[in-house]
XYZ file of C-alpha atoms in Angstrom:
413
model
C 0.000 0.000 0.000
C 1.160 3.504 -0.690
C -0.602 4.707 2.468
C 0.885 2.312 5.000
C -0.232 1.695 8.602
C 2.795 3.746 9.663
C 1.497 6.691 7.598
C -1.861 6.396 9.352
C -0.151 6.308 12.753
C 1.890 9.372 11.816
C -1.301 11.299 11.034
C -2.559 10.798 14.604
C 0.585 10.222 16.678
C 3.583 11.659 14.781
C 6.126 11.348 17.617
C 5.345 7.691 18.241
C 5.409 6.952 14.500
C 8.824 8.618 14.159
C 10.216 6.575 17.065
C 8.842 3.351 15.640
C 10.182 4.038 12.161
C 13.640 4.941 13.457
C 13.868 1.840 15.641
C 12.581 -0.400 12.856
C 15.109 1.016 10.382
C 18.002 0.523 12.791
C 16.900 -3.009 13.624
C 16.533 -3.924 9.956
C 19.920 -2.449 9.075
C 21.721 -4.119 11.963
C 20.192 -7.480 11.109
C 21.981 -7.466 7.753
C 25.174 -5.603 8.555
C 26.797 -6.185 11.929
C 29.394 -3.499 11.210
C 26.841 -0.779 10.436
C 26.078 0.063 14.078
C 27.761 3.378 14.960
C 30.681 2.691 17.308
C 30.411 3.810 20.914
C 34.157 4.419 20.946
C 36.719 5.156 18.285
C 37.026 1.428 17.680
C 34.461 -0.925 16.099
C 32.004 -2.686 18.375
C 32.710 -6.243 19.420
C 30.362 -9.054 18.320
C 29.037 -9.213 21.881
C 28.237 -5.493 21.847
C 26.565 -5.880 18.456
C 24.344 -8.626 19.848
C 23.456 -6.529 22.886
C 22.601 -3.564 20.674
C 20.402 -5.724 18.462
C 18.559 -7.180 21.460
C 18.054 -3.695 22.888
C 16.583 -2.471 19.591
C 14.314 -5.525 19.326
C 13.041 -4.960 22.866
C 12.439 -1.269 22.153
C 10.637 -2.117 18.899
C 8.266 -4.591 20.580
C 7.646 -2.129 23.409
C 6.670 0.580 20.904
C 4.400 -1.895 19.082
C 2.664 -2.793 22.341
C 2.273 0.897 23.164
C 0.762 1.572 19.734
C -1.730 -1.286 20.037
C -3.109 0.267 23.213
C -4.263 3.309 21.226
C -7.858 3.525 19.922
C -8.039 2.536 16.274
C -4.632 0.864 16.279
C -5.436 -2.324 18.205
C -4.373 -4.462 15.213
C -1.454 -2.281 14.126
C 0.889 -4.146 11.726
C -1.110 -7.339 12.172
C -2.867 -9.119 9.285
C -6.574 -8.390 8.958
C -8.504 -11.500 9.976
C -10.207 -13.460 7.201
C -13.682 -13.100 8.721
C -13.280 -9.298 8.753
C -12.284 -9.285 5.078
C -15.205 -11.542 4.141
C -17.611 -9.124 5.848
C -16.367 -6.377 3.521
C -18.085 -8.136 0.605
C -21.573 -6.620 0.570
C -22.847 -5.733 -2.899
C -21.951 -8.728 -5.043
C -19.418 -11.526 -5.511
C -15.721 -10.742 -5.194
C -13.386 -12.931 -7.236
C -9.702 -13.152 -6.328
C -7.520 -14.515 -9.134
C -4.212 -16.225 -8.436
C -1.843 -17.131 -11.260
C 1.197 -19.206 -10.342
C 3.766 -21.160 -12.315
C 2.257 -24.438 -11.157
C -1.478 -23.645 -11.266
C -4.151 -20.964 -11.538
C -7.206 -20.602 -9.308
C -10.085 -18.303 -8.422
C -11.355 -17.667 -4.902
C -15.016 -16.637 -4.840
C -16.417 -14.679 -1.894
C -20.194 -14.218 -1.755
C -22.079 -11.590 0.281
C -23.586 -13.078 3.426
C -21.487 -16.259 3.223
C -18.675 -17.063 5.633
C -16.975 -19.608 3.370
C -14.567 -18.932 0.506
C -15.155 -21.099 -2.559
C -12.080 -22.444 -4.357
C -12.468 -22.703 -8.140
C -9.540 -24.264 -10.067
C -8.852 -22.654 -13.461
C -7.339 -25.712 -15.072
C -7.184 -24.252 -18.606
C -5.251 -21.116 -17.679
C -1.481 -21.026 -17.188
C 1.220 -18.496 -16.434
C 2.438 -18.923 -20.011
C -1.014 -17.997 -21.357
C -1.075 -14.939 -19.085
C 2.269 -13.714 -20.419
C 1.197 -14.411 -24.002
C -2.047 -12.461 -23.508
C -0.053 -9.543 -22.094
C 2.259 -9.609 -25.122
C -0.718 -9.630 -27.504
C -2.239 -6.660 -25.673
C 0.997 -4.660 -25.760
C 1.475 -5.391 -29.464
C -2.081 -4.309 -30.287
C -1.846 -1.090 -28.278
C 1.499 -0.240 -29.826
C 0.204 -0.672 -33.363
C -2.868 1.442 -32.607
C -0.959 4.265 -30.968
C -2.953 3.944 -27.740
C -0.097 4.703 -25.362
C -0.888 8.416 -25.197
C -4.181 10.283 -24.983
C -4.932 12.472 -27.976
C -6.757 12.626 -31.284
C -6.296 9.326 -33.148
C -6.469 8.769 -36.865
C -9.042 6.245 -38.057
C -6.518 3.562 -39.012
C -4.885 3.688 -35.562
C -8.099 2.742 -33.766
C -9.122 0.001 -36.202
C -9.747 -3.524 -34.950
C -6.641 -5.631 -34.243
C -6.796 -9.416 -34.432
C -4.388 -9.885 -31.526
C -6.706 -7.932 -29.258
C -9.583 -10.306 -29.908
C -7.356 -13.350 -29.334
C -6.285 -11.922 -25.993
C -9.882 -11.251 -24.913
C -10.935 -14.717 -26.080
C -8.268 -16.310 -23.872
C -9.410 -14.346 -20.827
C -13.048 -15.187 -21.520
C -12.623 -18.907 -22.200
C -10.095 -19.700 -19.473
C -11.028 -17.301 -16.654
C -14.241 -15.307 -16.979
C -16.557 -17.973 -18.375
C -15.658 -20.626 -15.751
C -16.243 -18.078 -12.977
C -19.554 -16.880 -14.442
C -20.713 -20.452 -14.960
C -19.959 -21.155 -11.300
C -21.983 -18.067 -10.346
C -24.829 -19.063 -12.649
C -24.247 -16.427 -15.357
C -23.614 -16.968 -19.064
C -23.188 -14.997 -22.316
C -21.402 -11.607 -22.407
C -20.044 -10.535 -19.039
C -21.183 -6.918 -19.391
C -24.781 -8.126 -19.586
C -24.500 -9.606 -16.089
C -21.665 -7.953 -14.196
C -20.593 -4.421 -13.324
C -16.840 -4.711 -12.904
C -15.036 -2.980 -10.066
C -11.485 -3.651 -8.949
C -9.799 -3.347 -5.564
C -6.089 -3.678 -4.673
C -7.156 -5.788 -1.680
C -10.243 -6.540 0.422
C -9.152 -4.037 3.059
C -10.136 -1.256 0.650
C -13.791 -2.248 1.094
C -13.620 -2.105 4.881
C -12.926 1.625 4.888
C -15.746 2.553 2.495
C -18.635 4.601 3.866
C -21.510 5.528 1.509
C -22.150 9.278 1.381
C -25.011 11.374 0.041
C -24.253 13.942 -2.646
C -25.426 17.291 -1.241
C -25.050 20.945 -2.185
C -22.161 21.148 0.271
C -20.156 18.578 -1.715
C -17.211 20.266 -3.419
C -16.043 19.111 -6.846
C -12.695 20.129 -8.362
C -12.002 19.760 -12.098
C -8.546 20.099 -13.659
C -8.136 20.589 -17.404
C -4.920 20.760 -19.405
C -5.649 21.311 -23.083
C -2.152 22.723 -23.632
C 0.451 21.372 -21.232
C 4.038 22.535 -21.901
C 6.030 19.662 -23.355
C 2.960 17.470 -23.982
C 0.657 16.897 -26.955
C -2.534 18.963 -27.119
C -5.769 17.634 -25.596
C -8.513 19.809 -27.108
C -11.216 17.441 -25.859
C -10.576 18.459 -22.245
C -12.409 21.766 -22.798
C -15.607 19.972 -23.775
C -15.043 17.406 -21.038
C -14.937 20.003 -18.267
C -17.975 21.743 -19.731
C -19.915 18.485 -19.260
C -18.709 18.125 -15.665
C -19.631 21.728 -14.857
C -23.107 21.349 -16.368
C -23.880 18.274 -14.273
C -22.739 19.988 -11.064
C -25.033 22.991 -11.584
C -27.331 23.325 -8.556
C -26.064 19.939 -7.321
C -22.655 20.666 -5.788
C -20.047 23.394 -5.379
C -17.767 23.411 -8.426
C -14.312 24.822 -9.156
C -12.164 24.287 -12.218
C -8.500 25.083 -12.768
C -7.379 25.021 -16.390
C -4.107 25.436 -18.268
C -1.812 28.037 -16.608
C -4.015 28.207 -13.501
C -3.514 24.485 -12.872
C -0.102 24.580 -11.197
C 1.043 21.805 -8.879
C 0.732 23.998 -5.770
C -2.683 25.381 -6.730
C -4.111 21.946 -7.516
C -2.740 20.374 -4.335
C -4.209 23.165 -2.197
C -7.558 22.889 -3.996
C -7.631 19.111 -3.511
C -7.485 19.666 0.244
C -10.611 21.841 0.027
C -12.675 19.611 -2.283
C -14.304 16.191 -1.925
C -14.139 14.999 -5.558
C -11.556 15.577 -8.263
C -11.704 15.193 -12.044
C -8.311 15.230 -13.787
C -8.360 15.710 -17.573
C -4.673 15.848 -18.411
C -1.592 13.836 -19.293
C -0.150 11.485 -16.680
C 2.720 9.027 -16.384
C 3.696 5.974 -14.346
C 7.029 5.411 -12.642
C 7.236 1.654 -12.107
C 10.628 1.844 -10.383
C 9.376 4.378 -7.838
C 5.539 4.307 -7.877
C 5.094 7.335 -5.617
C 6.798 9.413 -8.316
C 3.965 8.585 -10.725
C 1.865 11.658 -11.316
C -0.200 14.080 -13.350
C 1.398 16.564 -15.762
C 0.221 20.066 -14.917
C 1.198 23.480 -16.241
C 4.400 23.884 -14.211
C 5.392 20.282 -13.587
C 4.269 16.893 -12.323
C 2.013 16.484 -9.297
C 3.134 13.082 -8.024
C 1.600 10.657 -5.546
C 4.304 11.429 -3.009
C 3.169 15.058 -2.763
C -0.500 14.047 -2.601
C 0.169 11.411 0.054
C 1.971 13.904 2.308
C -1.275 15.870 2.663
C -2.935 12.894 4.427
C -6.355 13.380 2.833
C -9.235 11.676 4.624
C -12.780 10.725 3.627
C -12.516 11.950 0.044
C -15.015 10.828 -2.580
C -14.525 10.244 -6.319
C -11.293 10.688 -8.257
C -11.959 10.555 -12.018
C -8.585 10.156 -13.753
C -9.267 10.988 -17.374
C -5.594 10.755 -18.240
C -3.032 8.378 -19.752
C -2.609 4.823 -18.463
C -3.725 5.674 -14.935
C -4.476 2.020 -14.120
C -1.425 0.435 -15.762
C 1.064 -1.218 -13.440
C 4.476 -2.753 -13.987
C 4.442 -5.624 -16.475
C 7.179 -7.307 -14.407
C 5.014 -7.087 -11.260
C 1.526 -7.847 -12.585
C 0.108 -8.646 -9.134
C 1.190 -5.375 -7.524
C -1.390 -2.573 -7.350
C 1.149 0.219 -7.854
C -0.575 2.328 -10.485
C -1.880 5.886 -10.181
C -5.467 4.780 -9.646
C -4.589 2.536 -6.721
C -2.370 5.297 -5.380
C -5.282 7.745 -5.333
C -7.329 5.143 -3.474
C -4.625 4.878 -0.834
C -4.291 8.653 -0.478
C -7.866 8.963 0.732
C -10.281 8.729 -2.229
C -12.841 5.945 -1.788
C -13.683 5.532 -5.476
C -11.504 5.945 -8.577
C -12.314 5.843 -12.293
C -9.261 5.335 -14.483
C -8.005 3.836 -17.746
C -5.738 0.880 -18.477
C -4.300 2.652 -21.510
C -4.691 6.011 -23.181
C -8.125 6.884 -24.501
C -9.204 8.770 -27.582
C -9.524 12.486 -26.829
C -12.971 12.407 -28.476
C -14.243 9.593 -26.254
C -13.220 11.052 -22.884
C -15.839 13.872 -22.898
C -18.557 11.423 -23.982
C -17.843 8.966 -21.161
C -17.486 11.719 -18.546
C -20.850 13.166 -19.606
C -22.628 9.812 -19.199
C -20.885 8.958 -15.915
C -21.713 12.226 -14.161
C -25.276 12.193 -15.470
C -25.795 8.810 -13.799
C -23.990 9.801 -10.595
C -26.098 12.934 -10.190
C -29.190 10.806 -10.737
C -28.125 8.309 -8.041
C -27.132 11.019 -5.574
C -24.822 8.766 -3.535
C -21.258 7.455 -3.660
C -19.365 4.682 -1.900
C -21.730 1.763 -2.381
C -20.906 0.806 -5.955
C -22.549 3.838 -7.606
C -19.400 4.974 -9.440
C -18.899 1.485 -10.878
C -22.506 1.410 -12.079
C -22.211 4.898 -13.573
C -19.051 3.923 -15.462
C -20.718 0.699 -16.632
C -23.550 2.830 -18.033
C -21.153 5.278 -19.708
C -19.028 2.556 -21.297
C -22.169 0.792 -22.554
C -23.235 3.991 -24.332
C -19.731 4.356 -25.826
C -19.778 0.729 -26.985
C -23.118 1.319 -28.702
C -21.684 4.411 -30.387
C -18.376 3.016 -31.693
C -19.259 -0.681 -32.040
C -18.390 -3.704 -29.929
C -15.372 -4.609 -32.061
C -13.581 -1.320 -31.264
C -12.133 -2.875 -28.118
C -9.374 -0.297 -27.831
C -11.894 2.480 -27.238
C -14.312 1.061 -24.652
C -12.352 -1.658 -22.828
C -9.752 0.557 -21.033
C -12.139 2.262 -18.602
C -12.173 0.682 -15.145
C -13.480 1.467 -11.671
C -11.445 0.829 -8.525
C -12.751 1.020 -4.977
C -16.222 1.271 -3.504
């Protein structure tokens, strides 16, 4: 998680968190390098002194842990969440956990109101098939020019055979067996509204909220970002967002030169929702350096996380590859969308690759229309609104234009 338990402790008890982090770092370092302990004299410490120092640090660490677990809200600090607590987080529909290993692949199905986890072997799927599907996807996206948001030429968005082969593999070997187990058949989007979570803990923290006139919505638009390609569609996109907020919520937009990193960060602290229509980039080597390209630089997750936002609502990331992780770490939720979830937003809409600049305003219009109609957030409403918006886009462009409607995903509650 980008927002670790230690970050949460620091928000409430900064001195204790600093002590715990310092002791933990020293203990970890001394466990691997017996010569790294600063000498108490001009000479190096003896092995006996090293052992005494390590035992002292271990005792101090466990004492600080015990002290932390006496505090309200931190009773289970740095302990795994119990399985029965995670199962209780499943409320609005089945949750399917996929596990792909060299030796086998399986699905774990958790049903609302049930205290048992169902194990479903996926005998037809293999790690090799997963890697092949990823390669087919990358090849298709590369040929179509879908690695950067912007205006696409017609031939770039045309149907690619490799894309359909990849989707067929996922359907035949993973999705269909799961849906058959659940009693569903045919096309998945006729039966399921897909939402993703980095882990079940994300559902535990969700609290449904009513959309009222006091709700504050921030929209960021960058049609002309220095050093980036133009995004003319963002102007229309923000016009749609503004129209839907009229008489429904407080609305502020920062566009082009007004959308500096400092201004946006300060505005985020004052607003409940955020809509980002701009370029973005992932840093797979250092995920907290992933960020959004604004007028004067990149607003990264590290800067957002330092603000310790709490109880935020929707983050709509209408940017480039905001839900794309590291291809070498496919199981790690280290993308921008997951990062926004961990920084305090309960619900995130993002894309797995860059979208057509003409499609983004269309989807945003449909999503916000549905959200304003529902009037609530945090109980699956954002996922349903996105499902509705993507369905309208699919009807408009055609089912075979996978590259245009497939990338949109919802993460969170």
